[in-house]
Amino acid sequence: MGLLSNMMGSLNSIFGVALTLVSSLTQQQTNGKSLWGTLQAPTFPLFLSSNPLIGGFPWGLLTADGSNPYTQAPITGVTRNYDFTVQRGMIAPDGYQKSVILINGQFPGPIIEANWGDTIVVTIHNQITGPEEGTSFHWHGLLQKATPYMDGVPSVQQCPIPPGSSFTYSFQADLYGSSWYHSHYSAQYAGGLLGPMIIHGPSNAKYDIDLGPVFLTDYYHQEYFDILKTATAPLQSGGNPAPLSDNNLINGKGNFDCSTVDPGDTTKCTNNAGVAKFQFTTGKTHRLRLINAGAEALQRFSIDGHTMTVIANDFVPVKPYKTTVVTLGIGQRTDVLVTANQGSSTSSFWMRSNISTICSLAKQPNALAAIYYDRADTSKTPTSTAWNVPDPGTCANDDLSITEPYYTITPNAPTTTTTMEINFFINSTGNFLWTLDGTSFRANYNNPLLLLANVGKLDFPDIWNVKNFGSNSTVRVIINNNSPAAHPMHLHGHNMQVLHEGPGQWDGTITRASNPQRRDVQQIRVGGHMVFQYDTDNPGVWPFHCHIAWHVSSGLYANMMERPLDIKNVLTIPTILSQTCTQWALYTANKVVNQIDSGL
Ligand SMILES: *[C@@H]1O[C@H](CO)[C@@H](O)[C@H](O)[C@H]1NC(C)=O
Ligand SMILES: *[C@@H]1O[C@H](CO)[C@@H](O)[C@H](O)[C@H]1NC(C)=O
Ligand SMILES: *[C@@H]1O[C@H](CO)[C@@H](O)[C@H](O)[C@H]1NC(C)=O
Ligand SMILES: [Cu+2]
């Protein structure tokens, strides 16, 4: 008997369901028209094959270590056009059927790809109905120098695009590397409005195959608006500002255990929806572009049996270093190189991304995807073993001392230093609100700040949380996190020079003062500090906020006003911006917009 059941057990594990990676749903059912996470997903560059670039690369003699990316971006004269229709749809990314918002029928959304210095033109058609919603798209990490009105944050640089209307964004690919775009209207991106952005530029490390984006996203079975309703409701009437994610996805895919859903929901849930699959070519080196595009979760990423070489953080190439685990806060990207030199050409391995359950709120934190070497059977489950990489539990990024920018910039002496505190309070009606420098931000969609500053109006209500740095040339900001959560802090319009991050108060030291880490999102731990600065080479109104969707929705946000005199005297804003405000004013004259959150 014992022997028989042992045999049956091992037969089960050889032939049983747990060992097959054949999805129970079609790709259309899980992800609509998206191919991300399938073996049919493209490698990159995509457009170079159909549009060969004669005489080398358009950035010419510019290099990753010899050229200042902030002053020497080329202008190629090439335009890359995209057309996005935004609509609701039903899909089941992890087997649980739900209503999401799709871009051209896809989740995650389509690629935007360009060379450094190209012009990217994207027309957004807002077809969100049942119910209708405004929208607005942000191109995460791009500087928008000379086009600060194309940054896509409603109430700051534009009015929302009303339902039934279109808006064309046009901007330069002014930095290069890996990023994403997403809706900046309320917490709408958590409902599906996001996609990858790849900008090719000079390289700082050699590799053979660019496998493109690897999206890491915590995932919720409730619709984003329903989560927000609970997150922003008064505490005494059941409000809860801290929702738990249901699952964790890689490139929009993952399995879910349907036995854990409410009995009433079982018909909506299918087990074994399928995980993302990636192809490795034996002996070759692959570039993976890791993107934390989630709503709340801090991710820890690893690949069984393989070390990774980190070559960039956000849009900043770094001196390559090896690691077994990469930590990514929301909005952050890390480019890694991985060589397929383990096992044999029939090997397969697990890719893992774990939500840190110390730092984030998750019911099912561990995401898996399968990596197959060229001759591996892609219907079989990898059997590889995870690295032993315990979560340090600091909720911080990988140490600043190891992430050294490839192009050296020594920070200037600041002309002004500001200290801001992150905290929260419960207002008199019982709503939980986050604060940045004592104020909980709330947007007015109808009056974008940049348009007001452009006509010389600089007197704003307190709840718009505007920090006017006037004509200062270098701004230093010290952030103290006196709140019970870690926060991924994101600055638009600049790469922050991250001078220091750590527990307690800043002691005045700068990590690698000659060349500190630069990036556009930096984690700040609980009870800790983060110090950054930037040179004001980009007149505009730049959002500075926590990238956790629920936190910015509850006010963890400030507007950094940069060189208002230049905004007034030098900047010409295209009429499409005021036209969109006219359209939004007409729309809201007839329809009440239910702005239950900060608006961003
Ligand atoms: C992810 O979680 C698994 C299961 O607990 C563990 O074996 C693995 O080491 C973790 N990986 C990372 C990167 O934290
Ligand atoms: C408390 O905050 C909520 C959410 O921002 C807001 O709707 C409500 O009006 C505030 N209450 C008061 C008394 O200001
Ligand atoms: C520099 O910024 C501070 C605010 O941090 C402001 O009070 C001061 O007026 C600014 N200086 C100039 C020259 O604009
Ligand atoms: Cu936060």
XYZ file of C-alpha atoms and ligand atoms in Angstrom:
643
model
C 0.000 0.000 0.000
C 2.710 2.410 1.089
C 4.732 1.660 -2.003
C 1.677 1.972 -4.255
C 0.616 5.328 -2.866
C 4.193 6.545 -3.097
C 4.247 5.475 -6.729
C 0.901 7.107 -7.373
C 2.191 10.255 -5.703
C 5.255 10.465 -7.912
C 3.229 9.595 -11.025
C 0.880 12.406 -10.098
C 3.733 14.788 -9.816
C 5.067 13.655 -13.181
C 1.785 13.643 -15.128
C -0.578 15.595 -12.871
C -2.018 19.051 -13.571
C 0.539 20.731 -11.384
C 3.183 19.852 -13.933
C 1.556 21.186 -17.071
C 1.908 24.783 -18.151
C -0.818 24.636 -20.758
C -3.242 27.443 -19.945
C -6.921 26.674 -19.365
C -7.871 29.999 -21.006
C -6.920 31.538 -24.337
C -4.626 34.563 -24.478
C -7.626 36.569 -25.705
C -9.557 35.558 -22.571
C -6.722 36.455 -20.200
C -5.138 39.521 -21.814
C -7.273 40.573 -24.782
C -5.153 41.385 -27.817
C -1.901 41.656 -25.821
C 0.917 39.227 -26.636
C 3.018 40.113 -23.585
C 3.887 37.050 -21.563
C 3.576 34.666 -24.523
C 6.335 33.072 -26.577
C 4.973 35.094 -29.538
C 5.891 38.400 -27.855
C 8.424 40.319 -29.963
C 12.054 40.964 -29.145
C 13.547 44.429 -29.639
C 14.281 46.663 -31.431
C 11.072 46.142 -33.379
C 11.162 48.985 -35.834
C 14.796 48.774 -36.847
C 14.124 45.768 -39.060
C 11.484 47.579 -41.087
C 13.241 50.930 -40.911
C 16.965 50.269 -41.060
C 19.038 53.136 -39.880
C 21.739 53.861 -42.362
C 25.180 54.854 -41.141
C 24.858 53.620 -37.587
C 22.686 54.877 -34.791
C 21.073 58.306 -34.787
C 22.802 59.318 -31.581
C 26.012 59.251 -33.594
C 29.073 59.705 -31.458
C 27.197 60.185 -28.184
C 28.101 57.559 -25.582
C 26.700 56.402 -22.237
C 29.742 57.504 -20.261
C 30.965 60.455 -22.331
C 27.788 62.422 -23.060
C 25.613 64.359 -20.655
C 22.094 62.990 -21.260
C 20.500 66.144 -19.803
C 22.192 68.603 -22.164
C 23.187 66.578 -25.209
C 20.009 64.772 -26.318
C 20.035 64.532 -30.108
C 17.180 65.693 -32.334
C 16.748 62.996 -34.985
C 13.798 64.518 -36.866
C 12.137 61.080 -36.865
C 8.554 60.819 -35.578
C 7.061 57.632 -34.104
C 3.257 57.686 -34.299
C 0.870 55.773 -32.054
C -2.898 55.655 -31.867
C -4.512 54.423 -28.629
C -8.210 53.758 -28.132
C -9.110 53.426 -24.476
C -12.182 51.316 -23.658
C -13.631 49.070 -20.985
C -13.467 45.320 -21.485
C -13.788 42.008 -19.636
C -10.690 39.851 -19.236
C -9.336 37.325 -16.754
C -5.543 37.916 -16.468
C -5.227 35.452 -13.578
C -8.407 33.476 -14.291
C -10.726 35.843 -12.389
C -13.067 37.561 -14.831
C -13.341 41.315 -14.262
C -13.995 44.614 -15.961
C -10.832 46.550 -16.789
C -9.875 49.452 -19.053
C -7.888 48.384 -22.104
C -5.632 50.169 -24.608
C -6.373 48.967 -28.156
C -7.959 45.900 -26.524
C -4.742 45.001 -24.698
C -3.593 44.488 -21.106
C -0.765 45.342 -20.569
C -0.904 48.008 -23.271
C 1.054 48.209 -26.538
C 4.731 49.112 -26.820
C 5.955 52.638 -27.455
C 9.400 52.395 -29.021
C 11.755 55.107 -30.257
C 15.356 56.101 -30.613
C 16.860 58.693 -28.296
C 16.010 62.064 -29.831
C 12.963 60.914 -31.834
C 9.613 62.659 -31.482
C 6.862 60.442 -30.058
C 3.301 61.308 -31.074
C 0.437 59.485 -29.345
C -3.238 60.160 -29.964
C -5.509 59.016 -27.126
C -9.169 58.373 -27.944
C -11.173 58.320 -24.719
C -13.944 55.778 -25.314
C -14.490 54.951 -21.641
C -18.225 54.432 -21.137
C -20.534 52.574 -18.731
C -19.674 54.627 -16.656
C -17.817 57.404 -18.423
C -14.507 58.695 -17.063
C -12.030 61.374 -18.087
C -8.459 60.320 -18.742
C -4.951 61.714 -19.214
C -1.662 59.965 -20.053
C 1.773 60.406 -18.459
C 5.076 59.304 -20.035
C 6.921 58.193 -16.960
C 10.479 59.493 -16.549
C 10.729 61.631 -19.663
C 11.843 65.178 -18.885
C 9.441 67.023 -21.231
C 12.009 69.784 -21.619
C 10.449 72.445 -23.857
C 7.078 70.625 -23.715
C 6.114 70.753 -19.995
C 2.445 70.855 -21.109
C 2.757 67.270 -22.488
C 3.491 65.632 -19.104
C -0.117 64.483 -18.816
C -1.089 65.227 -15.216
C -4.645 66.571 -15.009
C -5.039 69.765 -12.938
C -1.295 70.401 -13.297
C -0.458 70.560 -16.992
C -3.782 69.844 -18.683
C -7.503 69.307 -18.260
C -8.659 65.684 -18.489
C -9.610 64.330 -21.919
C -13.404 64.038 -21.663
C -15.227 60.856 -22.732
C -15.775 60.862 -26.491
C -12.812 63.213 -27.100
C -9.264 62.706 -28.327
C -5.963 64.372 -27.466
C -2.619 64.143 -29.267
C 0.546 64.169 -27.168
C 3.783 65.102 -28.919
C 7.115 65.097 -27.121
C 10.761 64.224 -27.525
C 12.346 60.975 -26.342
C 14.786 63.069 -24.299
C 16.252 60.221 -22.225
C 16.893 56.591 -23.154
C 16.278 53.225 -21.527
C 13.209 51.470 -20.137
C 10.006 52.966 -18.871
C 6.249 52.874 -19.034
C 3.326 55.144 -19.674
C 0.153 55.219 -17.633
C -3.010 57.151 -16.925
C -2.487 59.892 -14.331
C -6.229 60.439 -13.835
C -7.236 59.283 -10.335
C -6.037 55.710 -9.709
C -7.172 54.740 -13.216
C -3.895 53.033 -14.169
C -4.664 50.404 -11.534
C -7.694 49.602 -13.718
C -5.437 48.635 -16.639
C -4.237 51.828 -18.370
C -0.504 51.187 -18.615
C 2.061 49.938 -21.097
C 5.807 49.747 -21.807
C 8.085 52.361 -23.367
C 11.523 51.509 -24.764
C 13.912 54.203 -25.954
C 17.094 52.986 -27.594
C 20.302 54.848 -26.902
C 24.022 54.362 -26.388
C 24.831 51.143 -24.560
C 26.866 50.632 -21.401
C 27.061 46.813 -21.593
C 26.977 44.160 -24.307
C 24.085 41.752 -24.763
C 22.630 39.636 -27.570
C 18.841 39.622 -27.247
C 16.512 42.318 -25.913
C 13.486 40.472 -24.503
C 11.754 43.764 -23.731
C 9.453 44.604 -20.830
C 8.858 42.461 -17.750
C 5.884 44.072 -16.019
C 5.573 43.383 -12.299
C 2.139 44.344 -10.994
C 0.236 43.672 -7.829
C -3.310 42.852 -8.914
C -6.781 43.451 -7.517
C -10.017 41.629 -8.323
C -12.175 44.622 -7.416
C -12.471 47.439 -9.931
C -10.109 50.307 -9.137
C -12.959 52.764 -8.493
C -14.553 50.436 -5.930
C -11.193 50.034 -4.143
C -10.861 53.833 -4.076
C -14.377 54.234 -2.683
C -13.372 52.102 0.303
C -9.908 53.636 0.584
C -11.273 57.183 0.715
C -14.468 56.603 2.753
C -14.741 57.837 6.364
C -13.271 55.249 8.744
C -16.438 55.045 10.843
C -18.480 54.068 7.787
C -16.203 51.181 6.823
C -13.454 53.134 5.055
C -10.099 51.334 4.947
C -7.159 53.196 3.422
C -5.083 50.009 3.024
C -6.508 47.530 0.503
C -4.841 44.106 0.077
C -3.921 42.970 -3.426
C -5.350 39.615 -4.525
C -2.496 38.466 -6.724
C 0.849 39.373 -8.275
C 1.354 39.226 -12.059
C 4.317 39.086 -14.441
C 3.525 40.616 -17.856
C -0.149 40.619 -16.931
C -0.341 36.896 -16.203
C -0.528 34.602 -13.206
C -2.537 31.777 -11.714
C -5.107 32.176 -8.986
C -6.459 29.568 -6.614
C -10.213 29.802 -7.262
C -11.024 27.852 -4.081
C -10.225 31.073 -2.185
C -12.840 33.287 -3.884
C -16.223 34.006 -2.321
C -18.696 31.166 -3.064
C -20.821 33.606 -5.111
C -17.853 34.347 -7.372
C -16.758 30.837 -8.345
C -18.361 31.029 -11.787
C -16.125 34.037 -12.547
C -12.939 32.145 -11.678
C -10.924 29.596 -13.674
C -7.915 27.810 -12.230
C -4.642 27.552 -14.148
C -5.080 30.676 -16.322
C -1.413 30.417 -17.211
C 1.811 32.200 -16.340
C 4.052 34.363 -18.523
C 6.655 32.519 -20.601
C 10.036 33.757 -21.805
C 12.465 32.193 -24.297
C 16.206 32.130 -23.571
C 18.746 31.202 -26.253
C 21.438 28.937 -24.834
C 24.733 30.717 -24.341
C 23.334 34.149 -25.217
C 22.954 37.189 -22.967
C 19.444 38.603 -22.622
C 18.291 42.062 -21.605
C 15.192 42.160 -19.408
C 13.514 45.482 -18.678
C 11.930 45.107 -15.237
C 9.125 47.590 -14.571
C 7.176 47.854 -11.322
C 3.887 49.169 -12.708
C 1.810 48.151 -9.702
C -0.540 50.080 -7.449
C 0.976 49.453 -4.025
C 3.531 46.649 -3.816
C 7.293 46.623 -3.364
C 8.653 43.803 -5.564
C 11.711 41.571 -5.087
C 12.737 39.954 -8.370
C 15.000 36.966 -9.021
C 15.644 34.200 -11.556
C 16.395 30.722 -10.214
C 19.951 29.579 -10.863
C 21.015 32.811 -12.606
C 22.724 35.955 -11.440
C 21.667 39.228 -13.030
C 23.843 42.139 -14.106
C 22.144 45.457 -13.392
C 22.893 48.005 -16.139
C 20.327 50.763 -15.531
C 17.968 52.073 -12.878
C 15.066 54.090 -14.259
C 16.414 56.111 -17.230
C 19.950 56.137 -15.774
C 22.611 53.683 -17.020
C 24.737 52.492 -14.070
C 28.138 50.844 -13.779
C 27.195 47.156 -14.201
C 27.047 45.056 -11.030
C 25.908 41.511 -10.304
C 23.117 40.481 -7.974
C 20.652 37.645 -7.344
C 17.748 39.887 -6.332
C 16.549 43.326 -7.436
C 14.139 45.433 -5.362
C 11.699 47.672 -7.227
C 9.312 50.202 -5.722
C 6.286 51.344 -7.731
C 7.287 53.244 -10.864
C 10.891 52.032 -10.743
C 12.631 50.183 -13.550
C 15.778 48.092 -13.523
C 17.437 46.751 -16.669
C 19.246 43.466 -16.114
C 21.376 41.205 -18.296
C 21.054 37.447 -17.851
C 23.198 34.868 -19.629
C 21.628 31.497 -20.452
C 24.571 29.422 -19.231
C 22.952 27.124 -16.658
C 21.882 23.509 -17.184
C 21.485 22.514 -20.836
C 19.575 23.705 -23.884
C 16.520 21.762 -22.603
C 16.526 23.498 -19.209
C 13.774 25.657 -17.808
C 13.767 27.939 -14.776
C 11.352 29.970 -12.686
C 11.398 33.723 -12.784
C 10.049 35.035 -9.465
C 8.756 38.342 -8.256
C 7.698 38.448 -4.639
C 5.753 41.249 -3.061
C 7.506 42.143 0.179
C 4.802 41.257 2.703
C 6.673 43.260 5.346
C 6.324 46.438 3.270
C 3.112 45.834 1.289
C -0.358 44.373 1.693
C -0.882 41.196 -0.300
C -3.025 38.060 -0.096
C -0.990 36.142 -2.691
C 2.437 37.822 -2.912
C 4.524 35.449 -5.032
C 4.465 35.719 -8.836
C 5.988 33.120 -11.140
C 6.867 33.094 -14.824
C 8.612 30.351 -16.794
C 11.881 30.734 -18.685
C 12.626 28.114 -21.357
C 15.966 27.522 -23.019
C 15.711 26.889 -26.788
C 15.096 23.125 -26.742
C 13.016 22.951 -23.543
C 9.450 21.566 -23.629
C 7.379 24.739 -23.175
C 4.337 22.801 -21.963
C 6.190 21.626 -18.838
C 6.644 23.294 -15.485
C 10.176 24.283 -14.445
C 11.405 22.474 -11.349
C 14.184 24.890 -10.392
C 14.916 25.983 -6.835
C 14.702 29.575 -5.625
C 17.685 31.539 -4.376
C 17.740 31.882 -0.636
C 17.284 35.653 -0.506
C 15.464 36.596 2.703
C 13.616 39.921 2.669
C 15.695 42.409 4.712
C 12.398 44.090 5.571
C 13.768 47.632 5.298
C 11.419 48.571 2.427
C 14.408 50.401 0.947
C 15.989 50.159 -2.485
C 19.198 48.253 -3.077
C 22.034 50.178 -1.437
C 22.855 53.571 -2.977
C 26.554 52.782 -2.658
C 26.326 50.105 -5.374
C 24.241 52.009 -7.944
C 26.720 54.376 -9.557
C 25.629 56.312 -12.666
C 27.680 55.534 -15.755
C 27.861 59.225 -16.648
C 29.362 61.148 -13.741
C 27.634 64.249 -12.407
C 28.822 65.925 -9.206
C 25.922 67.826 -7.614
C 26.083 71.611 -7.365
C 25.809 73.422 -4.060
C 22.067 74.007 -3.460
C 20.751 77.565 -3.567
C 17.791 76.572 -1.396
C 17.077 73.652 0.944
C 13.561 72.634 1.928
C 12.511 70.039 4.493
C 9.181 68.274 4.002
C 7.476 65.721 6.187
C 5.345 62.782 5.081
C 2.526 62.146 7.509
C -1.224 61.562 7.714
C -4.251 62.756 9.629
C -7.911 61.913 9.959
C -10.066 64.890 9.097
C -13.213 65.979 10.905
C -15.449 63.811 8.728
C -13.315 60.746 9.510
C -11.404 60.472 6.215
C -7.828 59.211 6.302
C -5.597 61.669 4.393
C -1.875 61.581 3.618
C 0.093 64.822 3.848
C 3.286 66.090 2.228
C 4.720 69.116 4.049
C 1.571 69.402 6.127
C -0.928 69.542 3.271
C -3.122 66.882 1.718
C -3.334 67.681 -1.995
C -6.628 67.893 -3.897
C -6.822 68.595 -7.629
C -9.031 71.019 -9.478
C -9.290 69.422 -12.925
C -10.670 72.584 -14.530
C -7.731 74.923 -13.787
C -4.329 73.451 -14.698
C -1.521 75.159 -12.789
C 0.843 75.423 -15.744
C -1.769 77.298 -17.786
C -2.387 79.691 -14.877
C 1.372 80.268 -14.359
C 1.682 80.899 -18.091
C -0.585 83.946 -17.711
C 1.248 85.059 -14.569
C -1.217 83.761 -11.957
C 0.757 82.344 -9.043
C -1.635 82.680 -6.127
C -3.020 79.206 -5.498
C -5.296 77.584 -2.909
C -3.357 75.716 -0.178
C -4.789 72.319 -1.143
C -2.985 72.538 -4.513
C 0.203 72.229 -2.416
C 2.415 74.362 -4.664
C 6.082 74.792 -3.695
C 7.389 77.828 -5.536
C 11.177 77.692 -5.879
C 11.265 80.867 -7.924
C 14.486 81.283 -9.855
C 16.689 79.086 -7.622
C 19.216 77.216 -9.739
C 19.633 74.135 -7.515
C 16.939 72.867 -5.150
C 17.706 70.438 -2.316
C 14.828 68.621 -0.610
C 15.022 66.670 2.636
C 12.065 64.326 3.130
C 11.328 62.879 6.564
C 8.943 59.949 6.597
C 7.099 60.164 9.895
C 4.333 57.874 8.646
C 3.847 54.142 9.214
C 4.460 53.164 5.550
C 7.384 53.206 3.119
C 6.835 55.361 0.017
C 8.246 55.291 -3.539
C 8.693 59.041 -4.150
C 8.556 60.144 -7.787
C 9.630 63.485 -9.259
C 8.475 64.516 -12.737
C 10.652 66.591 -15.092
C 13.995 65.518 -13.564
C 16.149 62.688 -12.436
C 16.652 63.246 -8.727
C 20.237 63.264 -7.540
C 19.670 60.980 -4.557
C 22.135 62.261 -1.988
C 21.139 59.970 0.866
C 18.446 57.573 2.106
C 18.297 55.762 5.414
C 16.718 55.345 8.853
C 16.118 58.275 11.208
C 17.305 61.805 10.510
C 19.855 62.762 7.864
C 23.360 63.191 9.291
C 24.526 65.373 6.401
C 26.551 62.718 4.571
C 26.162 62.134 0.834
C 26.526 58.660 -0.634
C 29.287 58.888 -3.275
C 29.295 62.694 -3.248
C 31.276 62.865 -6.496
C 28.595 60.951 -8.418
C 25.463 60.019 -6.467
C 22.696 57.783 -7.843
C 20.191 59.534 -10.077
C 16.720 58.205 -10.782
C 13.099 59.339 -10.996
C 11.655 57.205 -8.159
C 13.330 56.517 -4.814
C 12.010 54.428 -1.911
C 11.902 56.089 1.506
C 11.639 53.746 4.468
C 9.382 54.000 7.537
C 10.800 56.496 10.022
C 13.555 57.337 7.555
C 14.738 60.173 5.385
C 15.591 60.748 1.736
C 17.582 63.715 0.452
C 17.661 64.694 -3.187
C 18.331 67.682 -5.359
C 17.949 68.859 -8.920
C 19.102 71.723 -11.104
C 16.277 73.890 -12.379
C 16.988 73.477 -16.083
C 13.354 72.680 -16.898
C 10.810 75.473 -16.298
C 7.420 73.952 -15.507
C 5.161 72.659 -12.756
C 6.480 69.243 -11.740
C 4.566 66.723 -9.667
C 6.428 65.240 -6.701
C 4.467 62.411 -5.140
C 4.258 58.959 -3.708
C 3.671 56.515 -6.570
C 1.456 54.212 -4.499
C -1.878 54.731 -6.247
C -3.921 54.796 -3.046
C -1.513 57.210 -1.326
C -1.461 59.847 -4.071
C -5.248 59.447 -4.273
C -5.354 60.426 -0.600
C -3.173 63.488 -1.064
C 0.530 62.466 -0.811
C 1.470 64.948 -3.501
C 3.077 68.388 -4.088
C 3.608 70.607 -7.137
C 7.164 71.869 -7.636
C 6.974 75.229 -9.383
C 10.167 75.742 -11.375
C 11.170 79.146 -12.813
C 7.694 80.725 -12.987
C 9.063 83.810 -14.752
C 10.214 81.626 -17.635
C 6.838 79.840 -17.672
C 5.218 83.254 -18.079
C 7.721 84.972 -20.378
C 9.259 82.226 -22.484
C 6.828 79.294 -22.709
C 4.257 79.178 -25.508
C 1.528 76.640 -24.816
C -0.228 75.111 -27.866
C -3.957 75.825 -28.223
C -4.835 72.104 -27.898
C -4.356 72.588 -24.138
C -6.944 75.353 -23.812
C -9.238 73.520 -26.252
C -9.170 70.454 -23.992
C -10.087 72.670 -21.028
C -13.008 74.076 -23.023
C -14.140 70.522 -23.842
C -13.773 69.473 -20.195
C -15.685 72.562 -19.006
C -18.521 71.734 -21.432
C -18.537 68.124 -20.318
C -18.592 68.969 -16.605
C -21.273 71.607 -17.108
C -23.681 68.770 -17.929
C -22.217 65.865 -15.950
C -21.104 65.834 -12.333
C -17.658 64.236 -12.119
C -17.547 62.069 -9.019
C -14.058 63.034 -7.795
C -13.894 60.846 -4.703
C -10.115 61.144 -4.356
C -7.356 63.767 -4.728
C -7.882 63.404 -8.476
C -4.412 61.970 -9.193
C 10.092 34.313 -3.214
O 9.355 33.455 -2.401
C 9.756 32.095 -2.529
C 8.718 31.243 -1.784
O 8.603 31.657 -0.474
C 11.168 31.959 -1.978
O 11.586 30.630 -2.090
C 12.084 32.865 -2.808
O 13.381 32.846 -2.253
C 11.569 34.285 -2.820
N 12.332 35.051 -3.791
C 12.634 36.316 -3.612
C 13.332 37.039 -4.699
O 12.351 36.903 -2.597
C -12.239 65.095 4.591
O -11.615 64.548 3.444
C -12.496 64.082 2.440
C -11.659 63.437 1.353
O -10.771 64.365 0.821
C -13.353 65.199 1.911
O -14.261 64.712 0.941
C -14.092 65.830 3.063
O -14.790 66.953 2.586
C -13.129 66.256 4.165
N -13.857 66.750 5.287
C -13.771 68.013 5.649
C -14.593 68.401 6.834
O -13.067 68.838 5.085
C 14.407 79.904 -3.608
O 13.414 79.055 -3.050
C 12.881 79.501 -1.816
C 11.884 78.462 -1.350
O 12.552 77.272 -1.044
C 12.214 80.849 -2.001
O 11.738 81.315 -0.766
C 13.203 81.837 -2.571
O 12.538 83.039 -2.869
C 13.784 81.272 -3.863
N 14.828 82.148 -4.351
C 14.783 82.755 -5.546
C 15.987 83.568 -5.920
O 13.846 82.654 -6.315
Cu 3.016 56.284 -0.322
